[in-house]
Coordinates of C-alpha atoms and ligand atoms in Angstrom, one line a residue:
M294 CA 0.0 0.0 0.0
M295 CA 1.2 3.5 -0.9
K296 CA 2.5 5.4 2.1
R297 CA 3.9 8.8 2.9
I298 CA 6.8 8.8 5.4
A299 CA 9.2 11.4 6.7
V300 CA 12.7 11.4 8.1
L301 CA 14.5 13.9 10.3
T302 CA 17.8 14.2 12.0
S303 CA 17.9 15.7 15.5
G304 CA 20.3 16.7 18.3
G305 CA 24.0 16.6 17.7
D306 CA 24.9 15.5 14.2
A307 CA 26.8 12.2 13.9
P308 CA 28.9 10.9 11.1
G309 CA 26.8 8.4 9.2
M310 CA 23.5 10.3 9.4
N311 CA 23.6 11.0 5.7
A312 CA 24.0 7.3 5.0
A313 CA 20.9 6.7 7.2
I314 CA 18.9 9.4 5.3
R315 CA 19.8 7.9 2.0
S316 CA 18.8 4.5 3.1
V317 CA 15.4 5.7 4.4
V318 CA 14.7 7.5 1.1
R319 CA 15.8 4.7 -1.2
C320 CA 14.3 1.8 0.9
G321 CA 11.0 3.8 1.1
L322 CA 11.0 4.5 -2.7
E323 CA 11.7 0.9 -3.3
R324 CA 8.4 0.1 -1.6
G325 CA 6.6 2.6 -3.8
W326 CA 6.2 5.1 -0.9
E327 CA 6.7 8.8 -1.0
V328 CA 9.5 10.1 1.3
F329 CA 9.8 13.5 2.8
G330 CA 12.8 15.0 4.6
V331 CA 12.1 17.4 7.5
N332 CA 14.6 20.3 7.6
H333 CA 16.4 21.2 10.9
G334 CA 15.0 18.4 13.1
Y335 CA 12.0 19.0 15.3
S336 CA 12.1 22.8 14.6
G337 CA 11.2 21.9 11.0
L338 CA 8.5 19.5 12.2
V339 CA 6.9 22.2 14.3
S340 CA 7.0 24.7 11.4
G341 CA 6.1 22.2 8.7
N342 CA 9.4 22.5 6.9
F343 CA 9.3 19.4 4.7
R344 CA 10.9 18.6 1.3
N345 CA 9.9 15.8 -1.0
M346 CA 12.9 13.5 -1.6
G347 CA 13.7 11.5 -4.6
A348 CA 16.5 9.0 -5.2
R349 CA 18.7 11.7 -6.8
D350 CA 18.3 14.0 -3.8
V351 CA 20.4 11.6 -1.7
G352 CA 23.0 10.8 -4.4
G353 CA 26.7 11.4 -3.4
I354 CA 26.0 11.9 0.3
I355 CA 27.0 8.6 1.8
Q356 CA 30.6 9.8 2.3
Q357 CA 29.6 13.2 3.8
G358 CA 29.7 14.0 7.5
G359 CA 27.0 16.0 9.1
T360 CA 23.4 15.8 7.9
I361 CA 22.0 17.2 4.6
L362 CA 18.7 17.8 6.4
G363 CA 20.2 19.9 9.1
S364 CA 19.8 19.3 12.8
A365 CA 18.7 21.4 15.7
R366 CA 17.9 21.3 19.4
C367 CA 14.3 22.4 19.7
P368 CA 13.0 23.5 23.1
E369 CA 9.5 24.1 21.6
F370 CA 9.1 20.4 20.8
Q371 CA 9.7 19.5 24.4
T372 CA 6.4 21.2 25.2
E373 CA 3.0 19.5 24.6
D374 CA 2.0 22.6 22.6
G375 CA 5.0 22.3 20.3
R376 CA 4.3 18.6 19.7
R377 CA 0.7 19.4 18.9
K378 CA 1.9 21.8 16.3
A379 CA 4.2 19.2 14.8
L380 CA 1.3 16.7 14.7
R381 CA -0.9 19.1 12.9
E382 CA 1.9 19.7 10.3
L383 CA 2.4 16.0 9.8
N384 CA -1.3 15.4 9.4
Q385 CA -1.7 18.3 7.0
E386 CA 1.1 16.9 4.8
G387 CA -0.5 13.5 4.9
I388 CA 2.5 11.9 6.5
E389 CA 1.8 8.5 8.1
A390 CA 5.0 7.6 9.8
L391 CA 8.3 9.3 10.9
V392 CA 11.9 8.1 11.2
V393 CA 13.9 10.0 13.9
I394 CA 17.6 9.7 13.5
G395 CA 19.1 10.9 16.8
G396 CA 20.3 10.3 20.3
N397 CA 18.8 10.4 23.8
G398 CA 16.9 13.7 23.7
S399 CA 15.7 13.1 20.2
Q400 CA 14.4 9.6 21.0
T401 CA 12.6 11.0 24.1
G402 CA 10.8 13.5 21.8
A403 CA 10.1 10.6 19.3
N404 CA 8.5 8.6 22.1
A405 CA 6.4 11.5 23.2
L406 CA 5.1 11.9 19.6
N407 CA 4.5 8.2 19.3
S408 CA 2.5 8.3 22.6
M409 CA 0.3 10.9 21.0
G410 CA -0.7 8.3 18.4
F411 CA 1.7 9.2 15.6
P412 CA 3.8 6.2 14.4
V413 CA 7.5 6.8 14.9
V414 CA 10.6 4.6 14.5
G415 CA 14.0 5.7 15.8
V416 CA 17.5 5.2 14.5
A417 CA 20.1 5.1 17.3
S418 CA 22.5 7.9 16.4
T419 CA 24.9 9.8 18.7
I420 CA 28.6 9.9 19.1
D421 CA 28.1 9.7 22.9
N422 CA 27.0 6.0 22.9
D423 CA 24.8 6.6 25.9
L424 CA 21.6 5.4 24.3
V425 CA 20.0 2.2 25.8
G426 CA 18.8 -0.1 22.9
S427 CA 22.0 0.0 20.9
Q428 CA 25.4 -1.4 22.0
I429 CA 27.0 1.0 19.6
T430 CA 25.3 4.0 18.1
L431 CA 25.8 5.7 14.8
G432 CA 28.8 8.0 14.7
V433 CA 30.7 6.5 17.6
D434 CA 33.3 4.7 15.5
T435 CA 34.1 7.7 13.4
A436 CA 34.3 10.0 16.4
L437 CA 36.6 7.6 18.1
N438 CA 38.9 7.4 15.2
I439 CA 39.1 11.2 15.1
A440 CA 40.0 11.3 18.8
L441 CA 42.6 8.6 18.2
E442 CA 44.2 10.5 15.4
A443 CA 44.5 13.5 17.6
I444 CA 45.9 11.5 20.5
D445 CA 48.5 9.8 18.2
R446 CA 49.6 13.3 17.1
L447 CA 49.6 14.7 20.6
K448 CA 51.8 11.8 21.7
V449 CA 54.4 12.8 19.2
T450 CA 54.8 16.3 20.4
A451 CA 54.3 15.3 24.1
S452 CA 57.3 12.9 23.8
S453 CA 59.5 15.6 22.2
H454 CA 58.9 17.9 25.1
Q455 CA 58.4 15.4 28.0
R456 CA 54.9 16.7 28.6
A457 CA 51.6 15.4 29.9
F458 CA 48.5 16.2 27.9
L459 CA 45.0 16.4 29.3
V460 CA 42.9 15.6 26.2
E461 CA 39.3 16.4 26.6
V462 CA 36.8 14.4 24.5
M463 CA 33.0 14.9 24.1
G464 CA 30.4 12.5 25.4
R465 CA 28.1 14.7 27.5
N466 CA 27.6 12.8 30.8
C467 CA 28.9 9.5 29.4
G468 CA 32.5 8.4 29.6
Y469 CA 32.4 5.8 26.8
L470 CA 34.3 7.9 24.2
A471 CA 37.0 8.8 26.7
L472 CA 37.4 5.3 28.0
M473 CA 37.6 3.7 24.5
A474 CA 39.8 6.4 23.2
G475 CA 42.0 6.0 26.3
I476 CA 42.3 2.2 25.8
A477 CA 42.8 2.3 22.0
G478 CA 45.1 5.4 22.2
G479 CA 47.3 3.8 24.9
A480 CA 46.6 6.6 27.4
E481 CA 48.3 6.8 30.8
A482 CA 45.0 7.6 32.5
V483 CA 41.3 8.1 31.8
V484 CA 38.9 10.3 33.6
I485 CA 35.2 9.7 33.2
P486 CA 32.0 10.9 34.9
E487 CA 31.0 7.4 36.1
I488 CA 34.1 6.8 38.2
D489 CA 35.4 9.2 40.8
T490 CA 39.0 10.2 40.2
P491 CA 40.3 12.7 42.8
P492 CA 42.7 15.1 41.2
E493 CA 45.4 14.4 43.7
A494 CA 45.2 10.7 42.8
L495 CA 45.5 11.6 39.1
A496 CA 48.5 13.8 39.8
D497 CA 50.2 10.9 41.6
E498 CA 49.5 8.6 38.6
I499 CA 51.0 11.2 36.2
Q500 CA 54.0 11.5 38.5
L501 CA 54.4 7.7 38.6
S502 CA 54.4 7.6 34.8
Y503 CA 57.2 10.1 34.9
E504 CA 59.2 8.1 37.4
R505 CA 58.7 5.0 35.3
G506 CA 60.7 6.8 32.6
K507 CA 57.9 7.4 30.2
A508 CA 58.5 10.2 27.6
H509 CA 55.0 11.5 27.9
A510 CA 51.6 11.0 29.6
I511 CA 48.3 11.2 27.8
I512 CA 45.2 11.6 30.1
V513 CA 41.9 11.3 28.2
V514 CA 39.2 13.3 30.1
A515 CA 35.5 13.0 29.3
E516 CA 33.9 16.5 29.1
G517 CA 31.2 15.5 31.7
S518 CA 33.7 14.5 34.4
H519 CA 33.5 16.2 37.8
Y520 CA 36.7 18.1 36.7
N521 CA 37.0 18.6 33.0
A522 CA 40.5 19.1 31.4
A523 CA 40.7 22.8 32.1
G524 CA 39.4 22.2 35.7
L525 CA 42.0 19.6 36.3
A526 CA 44.8 21.8 35.0
A527 CA 43.6 24.7 37.2
Y528 CA 43.4 22.4 40.2
F529 CA 46.9 21.1 39.7
K530 CA 48.2 24.7 39.4
E531 CA 46.3 25.9 42.4
H532 CA 47.6 23.0 44.6
N533 CA 51.1 23.0 43.2
E534 CA 50.8 19.3 42.3
E535 CA 54.1 17.8 41.3
L536 CA 53.6 16.0 38.0
G537 CA 57.2 15.6 36.7
F538 CA 56.0 16.5 33.2
G539 CA 55.1 19.9 31.9
L540 CA 51.3 20.1 31.3
R541 CA 49.2 21.1 28.4
V542 CA 45.5 20.9 27.7
T543 CA 43.8 20.1 24.3
T544 CA 40.0 20.1 24.0
L545 CA 38.8 18.2 20.9
G546 CA 35.2 19.4 21.1
H547 CA 33.2 19.5 17.9
V548 CA 36.2 18.4 15.8
Q549 CA 35.1 14.9 16.8
R550 CA 31.6 15.3 15.2
G551 CA 32.7 16.7 11.9
G552 CA 34.4 13.8 10.2
M553 CA 33.7 11.8 7.1
P554 CA 32.0 8.6 8.3
G555 CA 34.2 5.6 8.1
A556 CA 33.1 2.2 6.6
Y557 CA 31.5 1.1 9.9
D558 CA 29.2 4.1 10.3
R559 CA 28.2 4.2 6.6
L560 CA 27.1 0.6 6.9
L561 CA 25.6 1.0 10.3
G562 CA 23.5 4.1 9.2
T563 CA 22.4 2.2 6.1
R564 CA 21.4 -0.9 7.9
L565 CA 19.7 0.8 10.9
A566 CA 17.6 3.0 8.5
A567 CA 16.7 0.1 6.2
R568 CA 15.4 -1.7 9.3
A569 CA 13.4 1.4 10.4
V570 CA 11.6 1.3 7.0
D571 CA 11.0 -2.4 7.4
E572 CA 9.5 -1.8 10.9
I573 CA 7.2 0.9 9.5
A574 CA 6.1 -1.5 6.8
K575 CA 5.3 -4.2 9.4
G576 CA 3.4 -1.6 11.6
N577 CA 5.9 -2.1 14.4
T578 CA 6.4 1.5 15.5
G579 CA 7.3 3.0 18.8
V580 CA 10.7 1.2 18.7
L581 CA 14.3 2.1 18.4
C582 CA 16.5 0.4 15.8
G583 CA 20.0 -0.3 17.2
V584 CA 22.8 -2.8 17.4
L585 CA 21.9 -5.7 19.7
L586 CA 24.3 -8.6 20.1
G587 CA 26.1 -7.6 17.0
D588 CA 23.0 -7.6 14.8
I589 CA 20.4 -5.0 14.0
G590 CA 17.4 -5.2 16.4
T591 CA 14.6 -3.2 17.9
T592 CA 13.8 -2.1 21.4
P593 CA 10.4 -0.6 22.5
Y594 CA 10.7 3.1 23.4
A595 CA 9.4 2.3 26.9
E596 CA 12.7 0.5 27.6
V597 CA 14.9 3.2 26.0
V598 CA 13.8 6.6 27.2
G599 CA 14.8 8.2 30.5
K600 CA 17.8 5.8 30.8
T601 CA 21.5 6.1 30.1
K602 CA 23.7 3.2 29.2
A603 CA 26.2 2.2 31.9
I604 CA 30.0 1.9 31.4
D605 CA 31.6 -1.5 32.0
P606 CA 33.8 -0.9 35.1
A607 CA 36.0 -3.8 33.9
L608 CA 37.1 -1.7 30.9
F609 CA 38.1 1.1 33.2
E610 CA 40.2 -1.3 35.2
L611 CA 41.7 -2.6 31.9
A612 CA 42.7 0.9 30.9
R613 CA 44.5 1.2 34.2
V614 CA 46.3 -2.1 33.8
L615 CA 47.4 -1.3 30.3
S616 CA 48.7 2.2 31.2
Y617 CA 51.8 0.6 33.0
Ligands
F6P15 O1 25.4 14.6 22.1 C1 26.5 14.9 21.2 C2 27.3 16.0 21.7 O2 28.4 16.2 20.8 C3 27.9 15.8 23.1 O3 29.0 15.0 23.2 C4 28.2 17.2 23.5 O4 28.1 17.4 24.9 C5 27.0 18.0 22.9 O5 26.5 17.2 21.8 C6 27.4 19.4 22.4 O6 26.2 20.0 22.0 P1 26.2 21.2 21.0 O7 26.6 20.7 19.6 O8 24.8 21.6 21.0 O9 27.2 22.2 21.5

């Protein structure tokens, strides 16, 4: 049966979103459906900013970072009034189902819309990897590789100058990116929000690395930690902490979000979005499409929203052991 569906990207952009948009459009067209893109996330939904999308509109985008539809954080959609406006726009356009490509906040909004009776299917997409319902989310792999490239480069200059670097990575309140970048980047220490690291203890660890004869120390700090990188540097200075090494701070910030998606994220975005279209066809809405036990699966929104994925403490311990 002919259907009209729409797709939007919301929240922080993530490498691989374009692969997901392309997949929604082409898998929808394959079924004989009409597919609409919503510009600028939920803001575009509230204002009825739709565009009809054909196969050619998503040509040549699979390798591009960002999102061709644009993304936004939309406080209006968090209100019932805003969602009612969105619902009205969707109904006026004759749209019957929506695919929401985004992270925690975006899927919470999607769930609210779904609860108002409008069929929504989510695609788990955020570099933070904090979303329940997907062991790895869209964009994480590329963001991690960008962080690793930076860490590898920082190691070179750190070794030349016998320095310690506090490298701050994104992740909001989740330490996943920092922990994985720390392990894969061979860091001397990792600081994450989920595990308390007193600054004095961290200073001792850095000093120990110096005494072991290391040429540098790389400390990967998650932005959401109790002390972020700048906070730690200020603390060390204020308390005259002895580190052995000279200290520098590098904050990677949005650099991590802007990369060209790697093979993993292109394939993940493609597969998650194809599954989202399949679920709409089956009438199985109100679910998030994510990676479950290495395969693509779905989780009902009720089990996803309002939660944050936990960190495996064993991996934090592994990072410590490997830092020797
Ligand atoms: O959720 C993705 C993310 O990049 C977080 O890691 C970060 O805290 C936040 O978005 C930054 O938000 P904005 O792009 O609105 O500054």
